[in-house]
Coordinates of N, CA and C in Angstrom, one line a residue:
K1 N 0.8 -1.2 0.0 CA 0.0 0.0 0.0 C 0.9 1.3 0.0
L2 N 0.4 2.3 -0.6 CA 1.1 3.6 -0.6 C 0.2 4.6 0.2
A3 N 0.9 5.1 1.3 CA 0.2 6.0 2.2 C 0.7 7.4 2.0
V4 N -0.1 8.4 2.0 CA 0.2 9.8 1.9 C -0.1 10.5 3.2
I5 N 0.8 11.2 3.8 CA 0.6 11.9 5.1 C 1.1 13.3 4.9
T6 N 0.2 14.3 5.2 CA 0.6 15.7 5.3 C 0.9 16.0 6.7
G7 N 1.8 17.0 6.9 CA 2.3 17.3 8.2 C 3.0 16.2 8.9
A8 N 3.8 15.5 8.1 CA 4.5 14.3 8.6 C 5.8 14.5 9.3
G9 N 6.2 15.8 9.5 CA 7.4 16.1 10.1 C 7.5 16.0 11.6
S10 N 6.3 15.9 12.2 CA 6.3 15.9 13.7 C 4.9 15.4 14.2
G11 N 4.8 15.2 15.5 CA 3.5 15.0 16.1 C 2.7 13.8 15.5
I12 N 1.4 14.0 15.3 CA 0.6 12.9 14.8 C 1.1 12.4 13.5
G13 N 1.5 13.3 12.6 CA 2.0 12.8 11.3 C 3.2 11.9 11.4
R14 N 4.1 12.2 12.3 CA 5.3 11.3 12.4 C 4.9 10.0 13.0
A15 N 4.0 10.0 14.0 CA 3.5 8.8 14.7 C 2.8 7.9 13.6
L16 N 2.0 8.5 12.8 CA 1.3 7.8 11.7 C 2.3 7.1 10.8
A17 N 3.3 7.9 10.4 CA 4.4 7.4 9.5 C 5.1 6.2 10.1
L18 N 5.4 6.3 11.3 CA 6.1 5.2 12.0 C 5.3 3.9 12.1
Q19 N 4.0 4.1 12.4 CA 3.1 2.9 12.5 C 2.8 2.3 11.2
L20 N 2.7 3.1 10.2 CA 2.4 2.6 8.8 C 3.6 1.9 8.2
A21 N 4.8 2.5 8.5 CA 6.0 1.9 8.0 C 6.2 0.5 8.7
Q22 N 5.9 0.4 9.9 CA 6.1 -0.9 10.6 C 5.1 -1.9 10.1
A23 N 3.9 -1.4 9.6 CA 2.9 -2.3 9.0 C 3.3 -2.6 7.5
G24 N 4.3 -2.0 7.0 CA 4.8 -2.4 5.6 C 4.3 -1.4 4.5
A25 N 3.7 -0.3 4.9 CA 3.2 0.6 3.9 C 4.3 1.5 3.4
H26 N 4.4 1.8 2.1 CA 5.3 2.8 1.5 C 4.7 4.1 1.8
L27 N 5.6 5.1 1.9 CA 5.1 6.4 2.4 C 5.5 7.6 1.5
A28 N 4.6 8.5 1.3 CA 4.8 9.8 0.6 C 4.5 10.8 1.7
L29 N 5.5 11.5 2.2 CA 5.4 12.4 3.3 C 5.6 13.8 2.9
C30 N 4.8 14.7 3.4 CA 5.1 16.2 3.1 C 5.0 17.0 4.4
D31 N 5.7 18.1 4.4 CA 5.8 19.0 5.5 C 6.4 20.3 5.0
L32 N 6.4 21.3 5.8 CA 7.1 22.6 5.5 C 8.5 22.5 5.9
S33 N 9.0 21.5 6.7 CA 10.3 21.4 7.2 C 11.0 20.2 6.7
M34 N 12.0 20.3 5.8 CA 12.7 19.1 5.3 C 13.5 18.5 6.4
E35 N 14.0 19.3 7.4 CA 14.7 18.7 8.5 C 13.8 17.8 9.3
N36 N 12.6 18.2 9.6 CA 11.7 17.4 10.3 C 11.3 16.1 9.6
L37 N 11.1 16.3 8.3 CA 10.8 15.1 7.5 C 11.9 14.1 7.5
Q38 N 13.2 14.6 7.4 CA 14.3 13.7 7.5 C 14.4 12.9 8.8
E39 N 14.0 13.6 9.9 CA 14.0 13.0 11.2 C 12.9 11.9 11.2
T40 N 11.7 12.2 10.6 CA 10.7 11.1 10.5 C 11.2 9.9 9.7
Q41 N 11.8 10.2 8.6 CA 12.4 9.2 7.7 C 13.4 8.3 8.5
A42 N 14.2 8.9 9.3 CA 15.2 8.2 10.0 C 14.6 7.2 11.0
E43 N 13.5 7.7 11.6 CA 12.8 6.8 12.6 C 12.1 5.7 11.9
C44 N 11.8 5.8 10.6 CA 11.1 4.8 9.9 C 12.1 3.9 9.1
S45 N 13.3 4.2 9.1 CA 14.3 3.6 8.2 C 14.4 2.1 8.4
E46 N 14.3 1.6 9.6 CA 14.5 0.1 9.8 C 13.4 -0.7 9.2
S47 N 12.3 -0.1 8.8 CA 11.2 -0.8 8.2 C 11.4 -1.4 6.8
G48 N 12.3 -0.7 6.1 CA 12.7 -1.2 4.7 C 11.7 -0.8 3.7
V49 N 10.7 0.1 4.0 CA 9.8 0.5 3.0 C 10.3 1.7 2.2
N50 N 9.7 2.0 1.1 CA 10.1 3.2 0.3 C 9.5 4.4 0.9
I51 N 10.3 5.5 1.1 CA 9.8 6.7 1.7 C 10.2 7.9 0.8
S52 N 9.3 8.7 0.4 CA 9.6 9.9 -0.4 C 9.3 11.1 0.5
L53 N 10.1 12.1 0.4 CA 9.9 13.3 1.2 C 9.6 14.5 0.3
H54 N 8.7 15.3 0.7 CA 8.2 16.4 -0.2 C 8.0 17.7 0.6
L55 N 8.6 18.8 0.2 CA 8.3 20.1 0.8 C 7.0 20.6 0.2
C56 N 6.0 20.9 1.0 CA 4.7 21.3 0.5 C 3.9 22.2 1.5
D57 N 3.4 23.3 1.0 CA 2.4 24.1 1.8 C 1.1 23.6 1.4
V58 N 0.4 22.9 2.3 CA -0.9 22.3 2.0 C -2.0 23.3 1.7
G59 N -1.8 24.6 2.1 CA -2.7 25.6 1.8 C -2.6 26.2 0.4
D60 N -1.7 25.7 -0.4 CA -1.5 26.1 -1.7 C -1.8 25.0 -2.7
E61 N -2.9 25.1 -3.4 CA -3.3 24.0 -4.3 C -2.3 23.5 -5.3
S62 N -1.5 24.5 -5.9 CA -0.5 24.1 -6.9 C 0.6 23.3 -6.2
Q63 N 0.9 23.6 -5.0 CA 2.0 22.8 -4.3 C 1.5 21.4 -4.0
M64 N 0.2 21.3 -3.6 CA -0.4 20.0 -3.4 C -0.4 19.1 -4.7
Q65 N -0.7 19.8 -5.8 CA -0.7 19.0 -7.0 C 0.7 18.6 -7.4
A66 N 1.6 19.4 -7.1 CA 3.0 19.0 -7.4 C 3.5 17.9 -6.5
F67 N 3.0 18.0 -5.2 CA 3.3 16.9 -4.3 C 2.8 15.6 -4.8
A68 N 1.6 15.6 -5.2 CA 0.9 14.3 -5.7 C 1.7 13.8 -7.0
A69 N 2.0 14.7 -7.9 CA 2.7 14.2 -9.1 C 4.1 13.7 -8.7
D70 N 4.8 14.4 -7.9 CA 6.2 13.9 -7.4 C 6.1 12.6 -6.7
A71 N 5.0 12.4 -5.8 CA 4.9 11.2 -5.1 C 4.6 10.0 -6.0
L72 N 3.7 10.2 -7.0 CA 3.4 9.1 -7.9 C 4.7 8.7 -8.7
K73 N 5.5 9.7 -9.1 CA 6.7 9.4 -9.8 C 7.7 8.7 -8.9
A74 N 7.8 9.1 -7.7 CA 8.8 8.5 -6.8 C 8.5 7.1 -6.4
H75 N 7.2 6.8 -6.4 CA 6.8 5.4 -6.1 C 6.3 4.6 -7.3
N76 N 6.5 5.2 -8.5 CA 6.2 4.5 -9.7 C 4.8 3.9 -9.7
S77 N 3.9 4.8 -9.3 CA 2.5 4.4 -9.1 C 1.5 5.3 -9.8
E78 N 0.3 4.8 -10.1 CA -0.7 5.6 -10.7 C -1.9 5.8 -9.7
H79 N -1.7 5.4 -8.4 CA -2.8 5.5 -7.4 C -2.1 5.5 -6.1
V80 N -2.9 5.9 -5.1 CA -2.5 5.8 -3.7 C -3.6 5.0 -2.9
N81 N -3.3 4.4 -1.8 CA -4.2 3.6 -1.0 C -4.7 4.3 0.3
L82 N -3.9 5.1 0.9 CA -4.2 5.8 2.1 C -3.8 7.2 2.0
V83 N -4.7 8.1 2.5 CA -4.4 9.6 2.5 C -4.8 10.1 3.9
F84 N -3.9 10.7 4.6 CA -4.1 11.3 5.9 C -3.9 12.8 5.8
N85 N -5.0 13.5 5.7 CA -4.9 15.0 5.7 C -4.8 15.5 7.1
N86 N -3.5 15.6 7.6 CA -3.2 15.7 9.0 C -2.6 17.1 9.3
A87 N -2.0 17.8 8.3 CA -1.3 19.0 8.6 C -2.2 20.0 9.3
G88 N -1.6 20.7 10.3 CA -2.4 21.7 11.1 C -1.5 22.8 11.5
L89 N -2.1 24.0 11.8 CA -1.4 25.1 12.3 C -2.3 25.9 13.3
A90 N -1.6 26.3 14.4 CA -2.3 27.0 15.4 C -2.1 28.5 15.1
G91 N -3.0 29.4 15.7 CA -2.9 30.8 15.5 C -4.2 31.4 15.1
G92 N -4.2 32.7 14.9 CA -5.5 33.4 14.5 C -6.6 33.2 15.5
G93 N -6.3 33.2 16.8 CA -7.3 32.9 17.8 C -8.4 33.9 17.9
S94 N -8.0 35.2 17.8 CA -9.0 36.2 18.0 C -9.3 36.8 16.6
F95 N -10.6 36.8 16.3 CA -11.0 37.5 15.0 C -10.9 39.0 15.2
I96 N -10.9 39.5 16.4 CA -10.9 40.9 16.7 C -9.5 41.5 16.8
N97 N -8.6 40.8 17.6 CA -7.3 41.3 17.9 C -6.2 40.8 17.0
D98 N -6.3 39.6 16.5 CA -5.2 39.0 15.7 C -5.2 39.6 14.3
S99 N -4.1 39.5 13.7 CA -4.0 40.1 12.3 C -4.8 39.2 11.3
R100 N -5.3 39.8 10.3 CA -6.0 39.0 9.3 C -5.1 38.0 8.6
A101 N -3.9 38.4 8.4 CA -2.9 37.5 7.8 C -2.7 36.2 8.6
D102 N -2.6 36.4 9.9 CA -2.4 35.2 10.8 C -3.7 34.4 10.8
W103 N -4.8 35.0 10.9 CA -6.1 34.3 10.9 C -6.3 33.5 9.6
E104 N -6.0 34.1 8.5 CA -6.3 33.4 7.2 C -5.2 32.3 7.0
R105 N -4.0 32.6 7.4 CA -3.0 31.6 7.3 C -3.3 30.3 8.0
T106 N -3.8 30.4 9.3 CA -4.2 29.2 10.0 C -5.4 28.6 9.4
F107 N -6.4 29.3 8.9 CA -7.6 28.8 8.3 C -7.2 28.0 7.0
N108 N -6.3 28.7 6.2 CA -5.9 28.1 4.9 C -5.3 26.7 5.1
V109 N -4.4 26.6 6.1 CA -3.7 25.3 6.4 C -4.7 24.3 6.9
C110 N -5.5 24.7 7.9 CA -6.4 23.7 8.6 C -7.6 23.3 7.8
W111 N -8.1 24.2 7.0 CA -9.3 23.9 6.2 C -8.9 23.6 4.8
E112 N -8.2 24.6 4.1 CA -7.9 24.4 2.7 C -6.9 23.3 2.5
G113 N -6.1 23.0 3.5 CA -5.1 21.9 3.4 C -5.9 20.6 3.2
V114 N -7.0 20.4 4.0 CA -7.8 19.3 3.8 C -8.6 19.3 2.5
Y115 N -9.2 20.4 2.2 CA -9.9 20.5 0.9 C -9.1 20.2 -0.3
F116 N -7.9 20.9 -0.3 CA -7.0 20.6 -1.5 C -6.5 19.2 -1.5
G117 N -6.2 18.7 -0.3 CA -5.8 17.3 -0.2 C -6.8 16.3 -0.7
C118 N -8.1 16.6 -0.5 CA -9.2 15.8 -1.0 C -9.3 16.0 -2.5
R119 N -9.3 17.2 -3.0 CA -9.4 17.5 -4.4 C -8.2 16.8 -5.2
T120 N -7.1 16.8 -4.6 CA -5.9 16.3 -5.3 C -5.8 14.8 -5.2
F121 N -6.0 14.2 -4.0 CA -5.7 12.8 -3.8 C -7.0 11.9 -3.9
L122 N -8.2 12.4 -3.7 CA -9.3 11.5 -3.8 C -9.4 10.8 -5.1
P123 N -9.2 11.4 -6.2 CA -9.2 10.7 -7.5 C -8.2 9.6 -7.5
L124 N -7.0 9.8 -6.9 CA -6.0 8.7 -6.8 C -6.4 7.6 -5.9
L125 N -7.2 7.9 -4.9 CA -7.7 6.8 -4.0 C -8.8 6.0 -4.8
I126 N -9.6 6.7 -5.6 CA -10.6 6.1 -6.4 C -10.0 5.2 -7.4
A127 N -8.8 5.5 -7.9 CA -8.1 4.8 -8.9 C -7.6 3.5 -8.4
S128 N -7.5 3.3 -7.0 CA -7.0 2.1 -6.4 C -8.1 1.0 -6.3
D129 N -7.6 -0.2 -6.0 CA -8.6 -1.3 -5.8 C -9.3 -1.0 -4.4
E130 N -8.6 -0.5 -3.5 CA -9.3 -0.1 -2.2 C -8.5 1.1 -1.6
G131 N -9.2 2.0 -1.0 CA -8.5 3.1 -0.4 C -9.2 3.7 0.8
H132 N -8.5 4.5 1.5 CA -9.2 5.1 2.7 C -8.6 6.5 2.9
L133 N -9.6 7.5 3.1 CA -9.3 8.9 3.3 C -9.5 9.2 4.8
V134 N -8.5 9.8 5.4 CA -8.7 10.2 6.8 C -8.4 11.7 6.9
N135 N -9.4 12.4 7.4 CA -9.2 13.9 7.6 C -9.2 14.1 9.1
V136 N -8.2 14.9 9.5 CA -8.0 15.1 10.9 C -8.6 16.5 11.3
S137 N -9.6 16.4 12.1 CA -10.2 17.6 12.6 C -9.6 17.9 14.0
S138 N -10.5 18.1 15.0 CA -10.0 18.4 16.4 C -11.1 18.4 17.3
V139 N -10.9 18.3 18.6 CA -11.9 18.5 19.6 C -12.5 19.9 19.4
N140 N -11.7 20.9 18.9 CA -12.3 22.2 18.6 C -13.3 22.2 17.4
G141 N -13.4 21.0 16.8 CA -14.5 20.9 15.8 C -15.8 20.5 16.5
F142 N -15.8 20.2 17.8 CA -17.0 20.0 18.7 C -17.3 21.3 19.5
W143 N -16.2 21.8 20.1 CA -16.3 23.0 21.0 C -15.4 24.1 20.4
A144 N -16.0 25.2 20.2 CA -15.3 26.3 19.5 C -14.2 26.9 20.4
S145 N -14.4 26.8 21.7 CA -13.4 27.3 22.7 C -13.4 26.3 23.8
I146 N -12.2 25.8 24.1 CA -12.0 25.0 25.3 C -12.0 25.8 26.5
S147 N -11.5 27.0 26.5 CA -11.4 27.9 27.6 C -12.2 29.2 27.2
G148 N -13.0 29.7 28.2 CA -13.8 30.9 27.9 C -13.0 32.1 27.7
N149 N -11.7 32.1 28.2 CA -10.8 33.2 28.1 C -9.8 33.1 26.9
M150 N -10.0 32.1 26.1 CA -9.0 31.8 25.1 C -9.7 31.5 23.7
P151 N -9.9 32.5 22.9 CA -10.6 32.3 21.6 C -9.8 31.4 20.7
H152 N -10.5 30.6 19.9 CA -9.8 29.8 18.8 C -10.6 30.0 17.5
T153 N -10.9 31.2 17.1 CA -11.8 31.4 16.1 C -11.4 30.8 14.7
S154 N -10.2 31.1 14.3 CA -9.7 30.6 13.0 C -9.6 29.0 13.0
Y155 N -8.9 28.5 14.0 CA -8.6 27.1 14.1 C -10.0 26.4 14.3
S156 N -10.8 26.9 15.1 CA -12.1 26.2 15.4 C -13.0 26.2 14.1
A157 N -13.1 27.4 13.4 CA -13.9 27.4 12.2 C -13.4 26.4 11.2
A158 N -12.1 26.3 11.1 CA -11.5 25.3 10.1 C -11.8 23.9 10.5
K159 N -11.7 23.6 11.8 CA -11.9 22.2 12.3 C -13.4 21.9 12.2
F160 N -14.3 22.8 12.4 CA -15.7 22.6 12.2 C -16.0 22.2 10.7
A161 N -15.3 23.0 9.8 CA -15.5 22.8 8.4 C -15.0 21.4 8.0
V162 N -13.8 21.0 8.6 CA -13.3 19.6 8.3 C -14.3 18.6 8.7
K163 N -14.8 18.7 9.9 CA -15.8 17.7 10.4 C -17.0 17.6 9.5
G164 N -17.6 18.8 9.3 CA -18.9 18.8 8.5 C -18.6 18.3 7.0
F165 N -17.6 18.7 6.4 CA -17.3 18.3 5.1 C -17.0 16.8 5.0
T166 N -16.3 16.3 5.9 CA -16.0 14.8 5.9 C -17.2 14.0 6.1
E167 N -18.0 14.4 7.1 CA -19.3 13.7 7.3 C -20.2 13.7 6.1
S168 N -20.2 14.8 5.4 CA -21.0 14.9 4.2 C -20.4 14.1 3.1
L169 N -19.1 14.0 3.0 CA -18.4 13.2 2.0 C -18.6 11.7 2.2
L170 N -18.9 11.3 3.4 CA -19.2 9.9 3.6 C -20.3 9.3 2.7
N171 N -21.3 10.0 2.6 CA -22.4 9.6 1.7 C -22.1 9.7 0.2
D172 N -21.4 10.8 -0.1 CA -20.9 11.0 -1.5 C -20.1 9.8 -2.0
V173 N -19.1 9.4 -1.1 CA -18.2 8.3 -1.5 C -19.0 7.0 -1.5
K174 N -19.9 6.8 -0.5 CA -20.7 5.6 -0.5 C -21.5 5.4 -1.8
V175 N -22.0 6.5 -2.4 CA -22.8 6.4 -3.6 C -21.9 6.2 -4.8
H176 N -20.8 7.0 -4.9 CA -20.0 7.1 -6.1 C -18.7 6.4 -6.1
A177 N -18.2 6.0 -5.0 CA -16.9 5.3 -4.9 C -16.9 4.4 -3.7
P178 N -17.7 3.3 -3.7 CA -17.9 2.5 -2.4 C -16.7 1.7 -2.0
H179 N -15.7 1.6 -2.8 CA -14.5 0.9 -2.4 C -13.6 1.8 -1.6
V180 N -13.9 3.0 -1.5 CA -13.1 4.0 -0.7 C -13.8 4.3 0.6
G181 N -13.0 4.1 1.7 CA -13.5 4.5 3.0 C -13.2 5.9 3.4
V182 N -13.9 6.5 4.3 CA -13.7 7.9 4.7 C -13.9 8.0 6.2
S183 N -12.9 8.6 6.9 CA -13.0 8.8 8.3 C -12.6 10.2 8.7
V184 N -13.2 10.7 9.8 CA -12.8 12.0 10.3 C -12.4 11.7 11.8
V185 N -11.2 12.3 12.1 CA -10.6 12.0 13.5 C -10.7 13.3 14.2
M186 N -11.1 13.2 15.5 CA -11.3 14.4 16.3 C -10.4 14.3 17.6
P187 N -9.1 14.6 17.4 CA -8.2 14.4 18.6 C -8.4 15.5 19.7
G188 N -8.3 15.1 20.9 CA -8.2 16.0 22.0 C -6.8 16.6 22.1
H189 N -6.5 17.1 23.2 CA -5.1 17.7 23.4 C -4.1 16.6 23.4
I190 N -3.1 16.7 22.5 CA -2.0 15.8 22.4 C -0.7 16.6 22.5
G191 N 0.3 16.0 23.2 CA 1.5 16.7 23.4 C 2.4 16.8 22.2
T192 N 2.0 17.5 21.1 CA 2.8 17.7 19.9 C 3.5 19.0 19.9
N193 N 4.2 19.3 18.9 CA 4.9 20.6 18.7 C 4.1 21.6 17.9
I194 N 2.8 21.4 17.8 CA 2.0 22.3 16.9 C 2.2 23.8 17.3
V195 N 2.2 24.1 18.6 CA 2.3 25.5 19.0 C 3.6 26.1 18.6
I196 N 4.7 25.3 18.9 CA 6.1 25.8 18.6 C 6.3 25.9 17.1
N197 N 5.9 24.9 16.4 CA 6.0 25.0 14.9 C 5.2 26.1 14.3
S198 N 4.0 26.3 14.9 CA 3.2 27.4 14.4 C 3.8 28.8 14.6
Q199 N 4.4 29.0 15.8 CA 5.1 30.2 16.1 C 6.2 30.5 15.1
V200 N 6.9 29.5 14.8 CA 8.0 29.6 13.8 C 7.5 30.0 12.5
L201 N 6.4 29.3 12.0 CA 5.9 29.6 10.7 C 5.2 30.9 10.6
Q202 N 4.5 31.3 11.7 CA 3.8 32.5 11.6 C 4.7 33.7 11.8
G203 N 5.9 33.5 12.2 CA 6.9 34.6 12.4 C 6.7 35.4 13.6

């Protein structure tokens, strides 16, 4: 099987890569940090699977399309079997006080990263004999603010969008591509580097 993971340089993405490699899946991994991707690759190296690394901003559709094309070429494949739209970015908490640029940057990664991931890779899942799409939302897709004093407007709006879109997609895929499974994952707080990484990327 060929598995695609966005945001594979750390956190949930790295953990997914390690588990999938141990299960024998070949990996196409993307992130904004090649250094982090190389660390993920090193952790997966003993598995003996083929691993390709790709720099990609998931909020940019042209970069996602280039990622897909490069991944297929690297793995000599015309389809993929597993897609994990996992990449996320924190920030843009306040619609009132935070800058519009930070707000939209977070929304673009957390929502459009999933949307572009589906636009780009769902046809490649459908082209496989069996495939599964996993979109990662968040507990903030259930509750817009975990703390009454800490707004999460951009992140929460994006994660609500991911949840609603993926639940709607379930029926679409059932009707038009029944050999493809779809899941939405709603993680609670996990000790990843998302805040640190986001601070670096947001400048």
